[in-house]
Amino acid sequence: MTTTSDLPEAGTVRLVDHLAAELARAGVTHMFGVGGANIEDLYDAVHRGGAVRGVVAKHEFSAVTMADGYARTTRRLGVVAATSGGGAMNLVPGLAEAYASHVPVLALVGQPPTGQEGHGAFQDSSGKGGSFDAGEVFTPISRFCARVEDADSLVELLPLALAAAQTDPRGPAVLLLPKDVQQARIRVPGRDPALTPADPAPTPSLPMSAPTASAARLDRAALAEVSKVLRRADRVLVIAGEEVAATDARAELAELARSLGAWVAVTPDAKDVFDNHDPRFAGVAGVMGHANVEDCLRRADVCLLVGTRLPLLARGGLERALAATDVVSLGNAPPFVAGVALGGDLRDALRAVTGGLPARTRDCPQHSGPLPTLMPGQVSPPARARTVPYAEAVAAVEAELPQDAHVFVDAGNAGASAIHLLPAPRHGRFVVAVGMGGMGYTFGAGIGAALATGRRTYVLAGDGAFFMHGMEVHTAVEYAAPVTFVVFNNNAHAMCALREEFLQGGSRTDDLFGRTDIAAGVAAAFPSLDVTGAENAAQLREALLRSNTGGGPAFVALDCDPQEIPPFLPFQSFAEATGSNENADSKESSDERRVVRVG
């Protein structure tokens, strides 16, 4: 029998219903996660509200990367939800990537009821009664972290979390939500009590690049110094980074490059911030990059960093040339190399610097462009029959890649080859998660991007990444996400194997595995999925073309050689030595010399 005390108080809503409605008002369209007892009420509210679509992943790490891919392609806030205990802890590596790469993600993390905290609650992480404190785990990898101790405090904490995630330096915000607090009813100030979760009257969120009250003002002295250095320079190399994409400053970057008559290089995680087919494009900087970038840097009077701090992956091999060149920097944070830095909003900085230059368009000096690095010895036959060289496979992807597609590139030899060889689509993202460089990132991130934008999204990954988080293919199938998964299967953790060969004498074979027919396994597991085991580049192209015309996911696997050396600078000197040794004594086998033969 229902009594008067059991009825909801008039003019109140469940906290989770309010939360779901506020997400919709902030422009959120999808919430990614994995359910559980201590987060199920939020999923119920999202389902009932209807304005936000709940997407259930296979693993919480991939749920975070779905939110990450959503945010990187829409420039809106990504949202992930997980239950307590192991579910919460599985968020950590994904949130660390978002923190390191400045991706705005809101993590809603369920907790046991407050009355059970410190009393042996299942999955207790309150910091009470000998349990560890989840807040202490998430605080170092978030811009904001708070435990919602009671229902009324959410009204104050949620806006703070949303602002922290989307304000420079951007990154994750975490709210810890005890189950009883989620179920509590609240009265929202200034809001019509009759407003239901099904009709939240959503309003669009501000673009992430829009100036905010907290945006740093441009330092006029620094602006004057940067402008003076650039006006004096005859030859300028621009190295542009991911902040250009995050702030949508591509047009401003291109305009500045034209005014300077500059060459433009990009960092490995920012291939899409400048047209890769533009005559000014110099290539990728750093350890997976092009020799032409170093050549342009040595010829330049000034190196202008735009939206990058130039971390080691982006400056590897360029240190000596950088030390001999004047460096100026535009971006939210100062660079890792010495130079004159202008902070503040990147678009404002680009416009201000361009405005201080003569109004003209200059051609850049002649240069060779991003010619691929041919690793020594790449004419040897492969170790296994029917393997496809990386260059041929990437060329097949380039031939069929739609120019409005998104591309997500995973870690490893396949990733290094794609970064070096594959031009970014003109109207889509080219995403490489170098913040933490976690293997398997792309499977979730590609799904999040595809569901958010509806565009064909390519995931390029190796078998190592697939075996970590590739079962998110199931999520793609369940939600009919337009993702084309391309798995380069060398039956190894091949980059590790090459390091062992080159740096440790090749005495171990831990990272070389027996052959696995990934395509056959995926086809058996998902009968409705378009699966191809490509034996050559032509079959790969046919499969990609077919996937482009379909509406849902597709999967392609091809065998590659674990001994093929990718275009990765740390391996280049070893590869050159390998080629010299093989030419000097063709009678001695590579196994006897413990030298990797290049496929």
XYZ file of C-alpha atoms in Angstrom:
599
model
C 0.000 0.000 0.000
C 1.349 3.412 -1.003
C 1.200 6.061 1.723
C 1.374 9.828 1.432
C 4.972 9.722 2.716
C 5.967 7.458 -0.170
C 4.894 9.965 -2.808
C 7.498 12.339 -4.271
C 7.460 15.847 -2.864
C 5.748 18.246 -5.238
C 8.122 20.437 -7.219
C 11.089 18.071 -6.878
C 12.924 15.781 -9.286
C 15.308 12.905 -8.817
C 18.905 14.075 -8.770
C 19.748 11.789 -11.708
C 16.855 13.216 -13.738
C 18.164 16.717 -13.106
C 21.666 15.572 -14.040
C 20.496 14.003 -17.306
C 18.556 17.146 -18.210
C 21.565 19.364 -17.459
C 23.780 17.251 -19.701
C 21.301 17.759 -22.522
C 21.201 21.501 -21.835
C 25.005 21.545 -22.121
C 24.782 20.084 -25.629
C 25.684 16.492 -24.733
C 24.083 13.960 -27.080
C 25.692 10.679 -25.916
C 26.776 9.194 -22.595
C 29.212 6.281 -22.821
C 29.857 3.736 -20.114
C 29.281 0.367 -18.522
C 26.389 -0.170 -16.121
C 26.341 -1.493 -12.571
C 24.351 -1.310 -9.356
C 25.807 1.998 -8.228
C 25.277 3.835 -11.532
C 22.059 2.198 -12.775
C 19.854 5.086 -11.635
C 21.687 7.487 -13.940
C 21.228 5.102 -16.857
C 17.528 4.913 -15.987
C 17.276 8.699 -16.030
C 19.063 8.962 -19.377
C 16.755 6.345 -20.836
C 13.628 8.057 -19.507
C 14.778 11.528 -20.526
C 15.503 10.570 -24.115
C 17.565 13.647 -24.952
C 20.903 11.924 -24.305
C 21.636 8.519 -25.814
C 23.212 5.983 -23.477
C 25.856 3.786 -25.127
C 27.020 0.654 -23.297
C 30.647 -0.318 -23.955
C 32.424 -3.577 -23.205
C 35.065 -2.029 -20.930
C 35.288 1.228 -19.016
C 38.631 2.181 -20.603
C 36.969 2.066 -24.001
C 33.975 3.973 -22.655
C 36.348 6.812 -21.723
C 37.974 6.699 -25.143
C 34.502 6.825 -26.744
C 33.870 10.040 -24.821
C 37.353 11.216 -25.819
C 36.747 10.516 -29.530
C 33.336 12.184 -29.256
C 34.955 15.311 -27.788
C 37.827 15.471 -30.284
C 35.526 15.288 -33.297
C 32.649 17.474 -32.086
C 34.556 19.905 -29.854
C 31.853 19.290 -27.263
C 32.049 17.755 -23.816
C 32.370 13.974 -23.764
C 30.611 12.111 -20.946
C 31.400 8.716 -19.438
C 29.587 6.903 -16.630
C 30.794 3.918 -14.617
C 29.945 2.079 -11.466
C 32.080 1.741 -8.340
C 35.010 -0.569 -7.636
C 36.710 -2.146 -10.625
C 34.500 -0.209 -13.018
C 35.690 3.070 -11.552
C 39.321 2.026 -11.553
C 39.123 0.947 -15.209
C 38.506 4.604 -16.055
C 41.973 5.660 -14.909
C 44.093 5.068 -18.060
C 41.488 6.659 -20.323
C 41.140 9.708 -18.103
C 44.936 9.975 -17.942
C 45.009 10.198 -21.746
C 42.314 12.870 -21.728
C 44.216 14.785 -19.045
C 47.529 14.642 -20.902
C 45.903 15.561 -24.232
C 43.593 18.274 -22.810
C 40.370 16.578 -23.898
C 37.180 17.750 -22.089
C 35.521 14.710 -20.520
C 33.080 14.494 -17.625
C 33.272 11.230 -15.653
C 30.235 10.333 -13.542
C 31.339 7.617 -11.141
C 28.926 5.658 -8.969
C 29.731 4.946 -5.320
C 28.122 2.786 -2.616
C 25.394 4.431 -0.500
C 26.745 6.929 2.011
C 25.329 5.020 4.981
C 27.489 2.005 4.082
C 30.764 3.942 3.710
C 33.387 2.746 6.141
C 31.266 -0.223 7.218
C 32.497 -2.856 4.791
C 30.440 -1.761 1.801
C 31.051 -3.700 -1.395
C 33.460 -1.678 -3.577
C 33.908 1.001 -0.907
C 36.341 3.702 -2.004
C 35.263 6.456 0.384
C 38.546 6.594 2.263
C 36.749 5.493 5.422
C 37.101 2.312 7.474
C 40.403 1.368 5.877
C 39.205 1.776 2.265
C 41.166 3.855 -0.219
C 39.836 7.224 -1.344
C 38.688 7.321 -4.989
C 39.059 11.087 -4.915
C 42.787 10.707 -4.299
C 42.998 8.381 -7.302
C 41.186 10.691 -9.716
C 42.426 14.089 -8.545
C 45.894 13.872 -10.179
C 44.357 13.011 -13.574
C 41.511 15.529 -13.550
C 41.022 19.292 -13.657
C 38.245 18.957 -11.075
C 37.228 16.123 -8.762
C 34.543 16.169 -6.077
C 32.436 13.748 -4.094
C 28.771 14.728 -4.140
C 28.075 14.328 -0.426
C 24.406 15.270 -0.585
C 21.806 15.950 -3.242
C 21.697 19.724 -2.944
C 25.454 20.097 -3.499
C 25.171 18.805 -7.066
C 23.509 22.044 -8.126
C 26.740 23.822 -7.197
C 29.272 21.140 -8.173
C 27.985 20.263 -11.644
C 28.537 23.748 -13.160
C 32.021 23.813 -11.624
C 32.833 20.446 -13.176
C 31.502 21.462 -16.594
C 33.486 24.702 -16.531
C 36.721 23.039 -15.405
C 36.554 20.422 -18.141
C 36.017 22.980 -20.896
C 38.233 25.834 -19.732
C 41.938 25.926 -20.571
C 43.911 23.818 -19.973
C 40.861 21.548 -20.457
C 40.672 17.915 -19.436
C 38.604 15.504 -17.341
C 36.293 16.454 -14.497
C 35.127 13.750 -12.099
C 32.029 13.617 -9.914
C 31.738 10.759 -7.409
C 28.042 9.947 -6.946
C 26.877 7.740 -4.031
C 23.841 5.670 -4.936
C 21.526 7.182 -2.334
C 22.473 10.677 -3.472
C 21.602 9.755 -7.053
C 18.165 8.583 -5.906
C 17.464 11.625 -3.743
C 14.987 14.274 -4.819
C 15.979 17.899 -5.172
C 14.325 21.223 -5.809
C 16.265 23.097 -8.504
C 16.356 26.890 -7.920
C 15.105 29.034 -10.766
C 13.757 26.107 -12.755
C 10.133 25.313 -13.545
C 9.266 22.277 -11.345
C 6.947 21.074 -14.082
C 9.873 20.701 -16.475
C 10.290 16.986 -17.037
C 13.417 15.075 -18.037
C 11.730 14.230 -21.321
C 11.512 17.943 -22.176
C 14.738 19.547 -20.924
C 14.691 22.445 -23.419
C 18.337 21.933 -24.361
C 20.411 24.907 -25.338
C 23.551 24.598 -27.443
C 26.834 24.765 -25.605
C 29.405 27.400 -26.460
C 32.088 26.299 -28.927
C 35.179 25.211 -27.070
C 37.150 27.951 -28.819
C 34.831 30.773 -27.718
C 36.532 33.305 -25.436
C 35.626 32.875 -21.779
C 35.932 35.149 -18.779
C 38.941 33.149 -17.631
C 40.734 33.262 -20.981
C 44.166 34.803 -20.560
C 44.610 38.217 -22.161
C 47.396 38.537 -24.682
C 50.631 39.890 -23.261
C 51.282 42.999 -25.328
C 55.017 42.952 -24.682
C 55.265 39.312 -25.754
C 53.104 40.029 -28.821
C 55.386 42.889 -29.803
C 58.484 40.708 -29.411
C 56.998 37.830 -31.423
C 55.883 40.204 -34.175
C 59.315 41.824 -34.322
C 61.079 38.466 -34.694
C 58.705 37.335 -37.435
C 58.866 40.603 -39.398
C 62.658 40.292 -39.564
C 62.584 36.672 -40.714
C 62.966 35.767 -44.359
C 62.336 32.031 -43.943
C 59.966 30.631 -41.324
C 59.099 27.056 -40.443
C 55.802 26.688 -38.603
C 55.304 23.546 -36.508
C 51.626 23.263 -35.626
C 50.102 21.085 -32.920
C 46.873 19.652 -31.552
C 45.770 22.896 -29.891
C 45.023 24.213 -33.390
C 42.399 21.489 -33.764
C 41.058 21.866 -30.227
C 40.436 25.601 -30.750
C 39.420 25.287 -34.418
C 42.184 27.671 -35.441
C 42.952 26.054 -38.808
C 41.857 29.061 -40.867
C 43.910 31.447 -38.740
C 46.944 29.162 -39.044
C 46.642 29.021 -42.843
C 46.286 32.794 -43.081
C 49.401 33.368 -40.987
C 51.369 30.855 -43.080
C 50.383 32.719 -46.257
C 51.393 36.072 -44.782
C 54.773 34.708 -43.673
C 55.453 32.649 -46.793
C 56.172 29.844 -44.341
C 56.635 26.129 -44.567
C 54.192 24.290 -42.287
C 54.989 21.073 -40.454
C 52.729 19.312 -37.966
C 53.267 17.266 -34.826
C 52.381 13.539 -34.965
C 49.039 14.137 -33.224
C 48.040 17.076 -35.432
C 48.236 15.930 -39.054
C 44.804 17.362 -39.792
C 45.450 20.958 -38.721
C 46.944 21.926 -42.104
C 46.113 20.678 -45.594
C 48.580 17.843 -46.276
C 48.319 18.545 -50.013
C 49.150 22.251 -49.721
C 52.470 23.233 -51.368
C 53.565 24.695 -48.042
C 53.158 21.388 -46.187
C 56.595 20.217 -45.046
C 55.556 16.990 -43.315
C 55.406 15.534 -39.830
C 57.944 16.636 -37.223
C 59.711 14.281 -34.847
C 60.466 10.597 -34.528
C 57.796 9.395 -36.991
C 58.290 12.332 -39.303
C 59.879 13.415 -42.539
C 63.475 14.413 -43.221
C 62.224 17.479 -45.086
C 61.126 19.062 -41.798
C 64.679 19.021 -40.477
C 65.944 20.382 -43.805
C 63.455 23.268 -43.680
C 64.327 23.927 -40.026
C 68.039 24.198 -40.851
C 67.236 26.681 -43.618
C 64.818 28.716 -41.490
C 65.580 31.966 -39.698
C 62.747 31.335 -37.240
C 60.795 28.318 -36.056
C 57.257 29.289 -35.070
C 55.464 26.814 -32.794
C 51.684 27.082 -32.995
C 49.563 25.182 -30.492
C 52.268 22.765 -29.403
C 54.781 22.615 -26.578
C 56.898 20.417 -28.874
C 57.248 17.316 -26.677
C 59.896 14.701 -27.357
C 57.894 12.744 -29.949
C 57.560 15.941 -31.976
C 61.101 17.261 -31.580
C 63.096 14.020 -31.706
C 65.870 14.385 -34.268
C 65.416 18.170 -34.435
C 67.194 19.208 -31.233
C 70.423 20.438 -32.825
C 68.634 22.393 -35.525
C 66.276 23.919 -32.949
C 69.223 25.000 -30.812
C 70.626 26.910 -33.790
C 67.322 28.619 -34.708
C 65.285 31.379 -33.090
C 62.063 29.919 -31.683
C 58.819 31.734 -31.008
C 55.675 30.111 -29.681
C 51.939 30.759 -29.734
C 49.823 28.633 -27.429
C 48.163 28.189 -24.097
C 51.271 26.737 -22.431
C 54.970 27.563 -22.851
C 57.038 25.199 -25.011
C 59.594 22.648 -23.854
C 62.273 24.443 -25.878
C 63.721 27.885 -25.266
C 62.129 30.780 -27.107
C 59.800 33.768 -26.987
C 56.311 32.629 -25.925
C 52.964 34.347 -26.412
C 50.251 32.729 -24.315
C 46.505 33.189 -24.187
C 43.741 32.207 -26.593
C 45.362 30.681 -29.675
C 42.931 32.098 -32.223
C 43.327 35.573 -30.740
C 47.107 35.213 -30.814
C 47.154 34.054 -34.440
C 44.919 36.916 -35.516
C 46.969 39.468 -33.602
C 50.269 38.261 -35.062
C 48.872 38.153 -38.593
C 47.419 41.633 -38.147
C 50.883 42.954 -37.357
C 52.358 41.673 -40.626
C 52.145 43.301 -44.058
C 48.871 42.397 -45.804
C 50.227 40.075 -48.470
C 50.450 36.483 -49.595
C 53.929 35.060 -50.038
C 54.968 31.787 -51.602
C 57.131 29.575 -49.443
C 60.699 28.780 -50.524
C 61.231 25.611 -52.530
C 61.407 22.369 -50.553
C 61.178 18.647 -51.237
C 57.922 18.093 -49.372
C 57.016 15.134 -47.140
C 58.838 12.425 -49.070
C 58.555 9.059 -47.302
C 61.598 7.702 -45.539
C 62.703 4.478 -47.214
C 64.057 2.302 -44.458
C 67.175 0.384 -45.587
C 66.654 -3.152 -46.822
C 62.952 -2.908 -47.577
C 63.368 -5.019 -50.686
C 63.806 -8.338 -48.897
C 61.032 -10.931 -49.153
C 58.693 -11.063 -46.131
C 59.145 -13.549 -43.311
C 55.710 -15.055 -43.973
C 53.924 -15.668 -47.237
C 51.049 -13.345 -48.147
C 52.095 -10.472 -45.915
C 51.358 -6.944 -47.067
C 54.079 -4.281 -46.636
C 52.969 -1.293 -44.589
C 53.560 1.127 -47.472
C 51.264 -0.857 -49.782
C 48.597 -1.217 -47.111
C 48.635 2.487 -46.227
C 48.512 3.402 -49.923
C 45.378 1.268 -50.255
C 43.809 3.097 -47.305
C 44.745 6.448 -48.844
C 43.149 5.494 -52.157
C 39.747 4.727 -50.615
C 39.642 7.046 -47.599
C 36.707 9.492 -47.893
C 37.883 13.071 -47.487
C 35.235 13.749 -44.847
C 36.093 10.639 -42.826
C 37.749 10.595 -39.428
C 40.901 8.538 -38.872
C 42.052 7.157 -35.521
C 45.566 5.695 -35.448
C 46.695 3.347 -32.683
C 50.146 2.761 -31.210
C 52.854 0.510 -32.661
C 54.504 -0.178 -36.003
C 51.264 0.163 -37.954
C 50.603 3.492 -36.277
C 54.068 4.845 -37.036
C 53.614 3.882 -40.677
C 50.209 5.557 -40.904
C 51.453 8.763 -39.296
C 54.372 8.878 -41.720
C 52.621 7.807 -44.909
C 48.888 8.563 -44.764
C 47.735 12.107 -45.607
C 45.021 13.398 -43.303
C 41.539 13.690 -44.829
C 40.798 17.264 -45.850
C 37.549 17.520 -43.891
C 37.949 14.990 -41.066
C 40.035 14.432 -37.964
C 43.292 12.459 -37.905
C 43.665 11.499 -34.249
C 46.665 9.937 -32.529
C 46.493 9.617 -28.742
C 50.056 10.457 -27.733
C 49.201 11.757 -24.263
C 49.639 8.309 -22.747
C 49.990 6.318 -25.973
C 47.826 3.480 -24.683
C 47.308 0.535 -27.014
C 43.697 -0.105 -27.947
C 42.591 3.528 -27.590
C 41.252 3.719 -31.133
C 38.571 1.036 -30.897
C 36.494 3.027 -28.438
C 37.494 6.467 -29.734
C 36.534 5.621 -33.305
C 33.113 4.393 -32.190
C 32.517 7.548 -30.140
C 33.447 9.734 -33.102
C 31.296 7.767 -35.541
C 28.212 7.821 -33.317
C 28.650 11.516 -32.575
C 29.136 12.705 -36.150
C 27.552 9.984 -38.283
C 30.631 10.036 -40.515
C 32.588 7.032 -41.740
C 35.453 6.577 -39.278
C 38.593 4.520 -39.912
C 40.378 2.766 -37.058
C 43.928 1.728 -37.952
C 45.466 -0.605 -35.376
C 47.769 -3.552 -34.928
C 46.914 -6.957 -33.554
C 48.349 -6.045 -30.147
C 45.873 -3.190 -29.823
C 43.078 -5.423 -31.106
C 43.710 -8.086 -28.473
C 43.573 -5.430 -25.767
C 40.309 -3.656 -26.615
C 39.195 -4.907 -30.031
C 36.055 -6.531 -28.681
C 34.503 -3.075 -28.780
C 33.700 -4.233 -32.315
C 30.687 -5.728 -30.518
C 29.636 -2.208 -29.488
C 29.984 -0.995 -33.070
C 27.781 -3.844 -34.256
C 25.160 -3.256 -31.565
C 24.854 0.452 -32.375
C 25.453 0.166 -36.155
C 28.340 2.638 -35.884
C 29.876 3.517 -39.283
C 33.393 2.402 -38.345
C 35.852 0.605 -40.614
C 38.321 -1.334 -38.474
C 41.602 -2.117 -40.243
C 43.858 -4.449 -38.258
C 47.477 -4.853 -39.364
C 48.271 -8.282 -37.954
C 51.982 -9.072 -37.615
C 51.297 -11.641 -34.879
C 53.588 -9.791 -32.515
C 54.155 -6.820 -30.326
C 56.485 -5.955 -33.158
C 57.843 -2.621 -31.950
C 58.825 -4.324 -28.693
C 60.344 -7.214 -30.647
C 62.424 -4.831 -32.736
C 63.664 -3.072 -29.613
C 64.633 -6.427 -28.162
C 66.470 -7.290 -31.369
C 68.297 -3.999 -31.712
C 68.907 -3.071 -28.077
C 69.038 -6.368 -26.195
C 70.701 -8.750 -28.615
C 67.553 -10.522 -29.783
C 67.832 -13.195 -27.094
C 64.090 -13.188 -26.293
C 61.061 -14.071 -28.355
C 58.425 -13.095 -25.786
C 56.751 -10.626 -28.148
C 56.563 -12.907 -31.199
C 53.401 -15.012 -31.313
C 51.912 -17.852 -33.319
C 49.695 -16.882 -36.218
C 46.110 -15.924 -35.419
C 43.410 -15.655 -38.073
C 41.729 -12.577 -36.675
C 39.347 -12.131 -39.599
C 38.011 -15.685 -39.273
C 37.498 -15.249 -35.534
C 35.665 -11.947 -35.888
C 33.516 -13.302 -38.718
C 32.494 -16.264 -36.581
C 31.687 -14.071 -33.600
C 29.680 -11.491 -35.567
C 27.827 -13.130 -38.475
C 26.137 -9.860 -39.482
C 29.426 -7.939 -39.718
C 31.157 -7.359 -43.067
C 34.530 -9.049 -42.430
C 37.430 -9.435 -44.869
C 40.740 -11.221 -44.517
C 42.733 -9.298 -47.129
C 45.674 -11.153 -48.668
C 46.953 -8.202 -50.691
C 46.497 -4.468 -51.188
C 43.905 -4.943 -53.933
C 41.655 -6.982 -51.641
C 42.123 -4.366 -48.931
C 40.978 -1.622 -51.323
C 37.931 -3.642 -52.360
C 36.930 -4.155 -48.729
C 37.388 -0.470 -47.888
C 35.380 0.642 -50.895
C 32.577 -1.700 -49.886
C 32.628 -0.376 -46.322
C 32.368 3.218 -47.554
C 29.075 2.467 -49.271
C 27.592 0.651 -46.274
C 25.881 2.198 -43.313
C 27.317 0.201 -40.439
C 30.641 -1.213 -39.270
C 33.117 -3.248 -41.302
C 36.248 -5.155 -40.341
C 39.377 -5.897 -42.368
C 42.465 -7.794 -41.209
C 45.659 -8.311 -43.158
C 48.913 -10.046 -42.308
C 52.066 -7.951 -42.027
C 55.668 -8.898 -41.336
C 56.838 -8.466 -37.722
C 60.382 -7.937 -39.016
C 59.476 -4.973 -41.209
C 61.050 -1.860 -39.737
C 58.634 1.081 -39.615
C 59.607 4.708 -40.313
C 60.569 5.306 -36.698
C 63.678 7.391 -36.070
C 65.103 5.377 -33.131
C 65.300 2.327 -35.429
C 66.831 4.088 -38.414
C 70.505 3.823 -37.454
C 70.064 0.141 -36.612
C 68.304 -0.445 -39.910
C 71.147 1.224 -41.804
C 73.657 -0.958 -39.984
C 71.558 -4.001 -40.779
C 71.544 -3.162 -44.461
C 75.327 -2.619 -44.478
C 75.982 -5.920 -42.714
C 73.734 -7.864 -45.063
C 75.443 -6.405 -48.101
C 78.892 -7.116 -46.668
C 78.345 -10.809 -46.041
C 75.432 -12.433 -47.778
C 76.485 -15.926 -46.627
C 75.737 -15.309 -42.969
C 72.043 -15.514 -42.114
C 70.268 -12.771 -40.206
C 69.397 -15.259 -37.469
C 73.076 -16.099 -37.012
C 73.942 -12.416 -36.759
C 70.898 -11.725 -34.573
C 70.011 -8.935 -36.996
C 66.425 -8.304 -38.022
C 65.876 -8.851 -41.727
C 63.607 -6.147 -43.073
C 60.444 -7.309 -44.790
